[in-house]
PDB file of C-alpha atoms in Angstrom:
ATOM      1  CA  UNK A 124      18.694 -65.149 -70.659  1.00 47.00           C
ATOM      2  CA  UNK A 125      18.166 -67.491 -67.731  1.00 50.00           C
ATOM      3  CA  UNK A 126      14.619 -68.904 -67.682  1.00 53.00           C
ATOM      4  CA  UNK A 127      14.895 -70.181 -64.121  1.00 55.00           C
ATOM      5  CA  UNK A 128      11.859 -68.792 -62.286  1.00 54.00           C
ATOM      6  CA  UNK A 129      13.948 -68.352 -59.154  1.00 52.00           C
ATOM      7  CA  UNK A 130      16.638 -66.213 -60.747  1.00 51.00           C
ATOM      8  CA  UNK A 131      16.357 -62.505 -60.111  1.00 56.00           C
ATOM      9  CA  UNK A 132      18.336 -59.582 -61.466  1.00 58.00           C
ATOM     10  CA  UNK A 133      21.073 -58.287 -59.242  1.00 58.00           C
ATOM     11  CA  UNK A 134      19.753 -55.467 -57.086  1.00 61.00           C
ATOM     12  CA  UNK A 135      22.581 -53.039 -56.629  1.00 68.00           C
ATOM     13  CA  UNK A 136      20.822 -50.706 -54.213  1.00 84.00           C
ATOM     14  CA  UNK A 137      18.915 -53.121 -51.978  1.00 91.00           C
ATOM     15  CA  UNK A 138      19.548 -52.844 -48.246  1.00 92.00           C
ATOM     16  CA  UNK A 139      18.666 -55.612 -45.806  1.00 91.00           C
ATOM     17  CA  UNK A 140      18.180 -54.323 -42.274  1.00 88.00           C
ATOM     18  CA  UNK A 141      17.527 -56.870 -39.506  1.00 87.00           C
ATOM     19  CA  UNK A 142      15.761 -55.219 -36.561  1.00 84.00           C
ATOM     20  CA  UNK A 143      15.602 -58.370 -34.463  1.00 74.00           C
ATOM     21  CA  UNK A 144      15.597 -62.122 -34.485  1.00 65.00           C
ATOM     22  CA  UNK A 145      19.273 -62.487 -35.374  1.00 71.00           C
ATOM     23  CA  UNK A 146      20.885 -64.738 -32.798  1.00 68.00           C
ATOM     24  CA  UNK A 147      17.931 -64.377 -30.437  1.00 68.00           C
ATOM     25  CA  UNK A 148      14.432 -65.726 -30.003  1.00 66.00           C
ATOM     26  CA  UNK A 149      11.802 -63.070 -30.610  1.00 68.00           C
ATOM     27  CA  UNK A 150      11.216 -59.756 -32.328  1.00 77.00           C
ATOM     28  CA  UNK A 151      11.808 -61.315 -35.738  1.00 85.00           C
ATOM     29  CA  UNK A 152      11.705 -58.344 -38.068  1.00 88.00           C
ATOM     30  CA  UNK A 153      13.711 -57.638 -41.229  1.00 92.00           C
ATOM     31  CA  UNK A 154      13.446 -54.695 -43.587  1.00 94.00           C
ATOM     32  CA  UNK A 155      14.247 -54.905 -47.303  1.00 95.00           C
ATOM     33  CA  UNK A 156      14.756 -51.446 -48.774  1.00 95.00           C
ATOM     34  CA  UNK A 157      15.317 -50.299 -52.324  1.00 94.00           C
ATOM     35  CA  UNK A 158      15.561 -46.573 -53.008  1.00 90.00           C
ATOM     36  CA  UNK A 159      12.865 -44.963 -50.821  1.00 93.00           C
ATOM     37  CA  UNK A 160      10.532 -48.014 -50.687  1.00 95.00           C
ATOM     38  CA  UNK A 161      10.679 -50.940 -48.306  1.00 96.00           C
ATOM     39  CA  UNK A 162       8.903 -54.070 -47.133  1.00 97.00           C
ATOM     40  CA  UNK A 163       8.948 -55.594 -43.677  1.00 96.00           C
ATOM     41  CA  UNK A 164       9.243 -59.351 -43.249  1.00 95.00           C
ATOM     42  CA  UNK A 165       7.698 -60.466 -39.945  1.00 93.00           C
ATOM     43  CA  UNK A 166       6.844 -58.250 -36.998  1.00 91.00           C
ATOM     44  CA  UNK A 167       7.368 -60.421 -33.954  1.00 86.00           C
ATOM     45  CA  UNK A 168       7.203 -59.924 -30.230  1.00 82.00           C
ATOM     46  CA  UNK A 169       9.745 -60.871 -27.580  1.00 75.00           C
ATOM     47  CA  UNK A 170       8.738 -62.668 -24.434  1.00 71.00           C
ATOM     48  CA  UNK A 171      10.093 -61.073 -21.237  1.00 64.00           C
ATOM     49  CA  UNK A 172      12.665 -62.577 -18.912  1.00 66.00           C
ATOM     50  CA  UNK A 173      11.581 -63.559 -15.386  1.00 65.00           C
ATOM     51  CA  UNK A 174      13.264 -60.367 -14.110  1.00 69.00           C
ATOM     52  CA  UNK A 175      10.831 -58.246 -16.150  1.00 60.00           C
ATOM     53  CA  UNK A 176       7.824 -58.770 -13.892  1.00 59.00           C
ATOM     54  CA  UNK A 177       4.658 -57.031 -15.047  1.00 59.00           C
ATOM     55  CA  UNK A 178       5.697 -57.084 -18.697  1.00 53.00           C
ATOM     56  CA  UNK A 179       3.672 -59.421 -20.897  1.00 61.00           C
ATOM     57  CA  UNK A 180       5.213 -58.723 -24.304  1.00 65.00           C
ATOM     58  CA  UNK A 181       8.035 -56.634 -25.718  1.00 67.00           C
ATOM     59  CA  UNK A 182       7.396 -55.109 -29.145  1.00 68.00           C
ATOM     60  CA  UNK A 183       9.743 -53.159 -31.430  1.00 71.00           C
ATOM     61  CA  UNK A 184       9.412 -49.386 -31.666  1.00 74.00           C
ATOM     62  CA  UNK A 185       9.724 -48.941 -35.419  1.00 82.00           C
ATOM     63  CA  UNK A 186       7.782 -45.773 -36.205  1.00 78.00           C
ATOM     64  CA  UNK A 187      10.873 -43.543 -36.304  1.00 84.00           C
ATOM     65  CA  UNK A 188      12.865 -46.084 -38.307  1.00 88.00           C
ATOM     66  CA  UNK A 189      10.056 -46.483 -40.855  1.00 89.00           C
ATOM     67  CA  UNK A 190       9.786 -42.713 -41.365  1.00 89.00           C
ATOM     68  CA  UNK A 191      13.506 -42.470 -42.135  1.00 92.00           C
ATOM     69  CA  UNK A 192      13.406 -45.308 -44.676  1.00 93.00           C
ATOM     70  CA  UNK A 193      10.690 -43.970 -46.966  1.00 93.00           C
ATOM     71  CA  UNK A 194       7.456 -45.612 -48.085  1.00 95.00           C
ATOM     72  CA  UNK A 195       6.316 -48.855 -46.478  1.00 96.00           C
ATOM     73  CA  UNK A 196       4.970 -51.050 -49.283  1.00 97.00           C
ATOM     74  CA  UNK A 197       3.867 -54.145 -47.333  1.00 97.00           C
ATOM     75  CA  UNK A 198       4.277 -56.515 -44.435  1.00 97.00           C
ATOM     76  CA  UNK A 199       5.209 -60.047 -45.481  1.00 96.00           C
ATOM     77  CA  UNK A 200       4.541 -62.584 -42.739  1.00 96.00           C
ATOM     78  CA  UNK A 201       6.344 -65.910 -43.006  1.00 93.00           C
ATOM     79  CA  UNK A 202       4.347 -67.874 -40.426  1.00 90.00           C
ATOM     80  CA  UNK A 203       2.023 -67.509 -37.456  1.00 88.00           C
ATOM     81  CA  UNK A 204       4.239 -67.950 -34.404  1.00 79.00           C
ATOM     82  CA  UNK A 205       4.066 -65.009 -31.994  1.00 83.00           C
ATOM     83  CA  UNK A 206       7.754 -64.246 -32.402  1.00 82.00           C
ATOM     84  CA  UNK A 207       6.814 -63.451 -36.037  1.00 87.00           C
ATOM     85  CA  UNK A 208       3.325 -61.873 -35.681  1.00 90.00           C
ATOM     86  CA  UNK A 209       3.048 -60.836 -32.026  1.00 87.00           C
ATOM     87  CA  UNK A 210       3.824 -57.153 -32.566  1.00 89.00           C
ATOM     88  CA  UNK A 211       2.021 -56.825 -35.905  1.00 93.00           C
ATOM     89  CA  UNK A 212      -1.264 -55.396 -34.542  1.00 92.00           C
ATOM     90  CA  UNK A 213       0.587 -52.637 -32.682  1.00 89.00           C
ATOM     91  CA  UNK A 214       3.002 -51.765 -35.481  1.00 91.00           C
ATOM     92  CA  UNK A 215       0.249 -51.898 -38.125  1.00 94.00           C
ATOM     93  CA  UNK A 216      -1.900 -49.519 -36.059  1.00 91.00           C
ATOM     94  CA  UNK A 217       0.898 -46.928 -36.221  1.00 90.00           C
ATOM     95  CA  UNK A 218       2.095 -47.708 -39.755  1.00 92.00           C
ATOM     96  CA  UNK A 219      -0.616 -49.372 -41.865  1.00 95.00           C
ATOM     97  CA  UNK A 220       0.289 -51.144 -45.112  1.00 96.00           C
ATOM     98  CA  UNK A 221      -0.940 -54.253 -46.930  1.00 97.00           C
ATOM     99  CA  UNK A 222      -0.207 -57.507 -45.098  1.00 97.00           C
ATOM    100  CA  UNK A 223       0.490 -60.714 -47.027  1.00 97.00           C
ATOM    101  CA  UNK A 224       0.317 -64.155 -45.438  1.00 96.00           C
ATOM    102  CA  UNK A 225      -0.470 -67.755 -46.308  1.00 94.00           C
ATOM    103  CA  UNK A 226      -3.906 -69.129 -45.264  1.00 95.00           C
ATOM    104  CA  UNK A 227      -3.032 -70.488 -41.814  1.00 95.00           C
ATOM    105  CA  UNK A 228      -0.962 -67.427 -40.927  1.00 95.00           C
ATOM    106  CA  UNK A 229      -3.755 -65.200 -42.289  1.00 96.00           C
ATOM    107  CA  UNK A 230      -6.147 -66.733 -39.732  1.00 95.00           C
ATOM    108  CA  UNK A 231      -3.632 -66.341 -36.904  1.00 95.00           C
ATOM    109  CA  UNK A 232      -3.172 -62.653 -37.771  1.00 96.00           C
ATOM    110  CA  UNK A 233      -6.951 -62.094 -37.744  1.00 95.00           C
ATOM    111  CA  UNK A 234      -7.074 -63.634 -34.243  1.00 94.00           C
ATOM    112  CA  UNK A 235      -4.280 -61.354 -32.997  1.00 92.00           C
ATOM    113  CA  UNK A 236      -6.029 -58.218 -34.251  1.00 94.00           C
ATOM    114  CA  UNK A 237      -9.342 -59.347 -32.749  1.00 95.00           C
ATOM    115  CA  UNK A 238      -7.637 -60.132 -29.422  1.00 91.00           C
ATOM    116  CA  UNK A 239      -6.303 -56.554 -29.285  1.00 88.00           C
ATOM    117  CA  UNK A 240      -9.597 -55.040 -30.538  1.00 93.00           C
ATOM    118  CA  UNK A 241      -7.845 -53.453 -33.500  1.00 92.00           C
ATOM    119  CA  UNK A 242      -9.288 -53.069 -37.004  1.00 91.00           C
ATOM    120  CA  UNK A 243      -7.470 -54.525 -39.985  1.00 90.00           C
ATOM    121  CA  UNK A 244      -8.124 -53.397 -43.550  1.00 90.00           C
ATOM    122  CA  UNK A 245      -5.246 -54.626 -45.684  1.00 92.00           C
ATOM    123  CA  UNK A 246      -4.902 -58.351 -44.957  1.00 96.00           C
ATOM    124  CA  UNK A 247      -4.241 -60.442 -48.069  1.00 96.00           C
ATOM    125  CA  UNK A 248      -4.197 -64.224 -48.273  1.00 96.00           C
ATOM    126  CA  UNK A 249      -1.663 -65.711 -50.680  1.00 95.00           C
ATOM    127  CA  UNK A 250      -1.371 -69.357 -51.603  1.00 93.00           C
ATOM    128  CA  UNK A 251       1.884 -71.312 -51.795  1.00 86.00           C
ATOM    129  CA  UNK A 252       3.571 -70.537 -55.098  1.00 89.00           C
ATOM    130  CA  UNK A 253       1.602 -67.325 -55.614  1.00 92.00           C
ATOM    131  CA  UNK A 254       3.510 -64.058 -56.037  1.00 93.00           C
ATOM    132  CA  UNK A 255       2.745 -60.862 -54.150  1.00 91.00           C
ATOM    133  CA  UNK A 256       3.759 -57.676 -55.966  1.00 92.00           C
ATOM    134  CA  UNK A 257       4.781 -54.785 -53.740  1.00 91.00           C
ATOM    135  CA  UNK A 258       6.494 -52.322 -56.068  1.00 90.00           C
ATOM    136  CA  UNK A 259       9.451 -52.695 -56.593  1.00 91.00           C
ATOM    137  CA  UNK A 260       9.461 -56.059 -54.778  1.00 92.00           C
ATOM    138  CA  UNK A 261       7.927 -59.358 -55.796  1.00 91.00           C
ATOM    139  CA  UNK A 262       7.620 -62.045 -53.171  1.00 89.00           C
TER     140      UNK A 262
END
């Protein structure tokens, strides 16, 4: 047996679904699904082009996608830039689940929710090296 703490068993049925942020700046959002459970890594916003006058922020419409995938276990936020947290208050309001973030990102998320006058109940601070368990995922 490999005792390397970074080794993980092969996950035959895991799906990785990028919703944005691949080859573009903004709307960073990736889903990791196993069976009927999934986690979401980052929920970013996109900043509009000059041609999109009157639009301040573009956010992903994920409610329908989330319903099709099963049970949302958690949001995992990698860092506090708006292209990674900008849409989180809006998406969380429609689809609440525990949020996990490191201390600085935790504070940035609190500011975003306060800015949008939205309540937040499931925000968890994790330290570097700490593991978050979101059945069946460990991060």
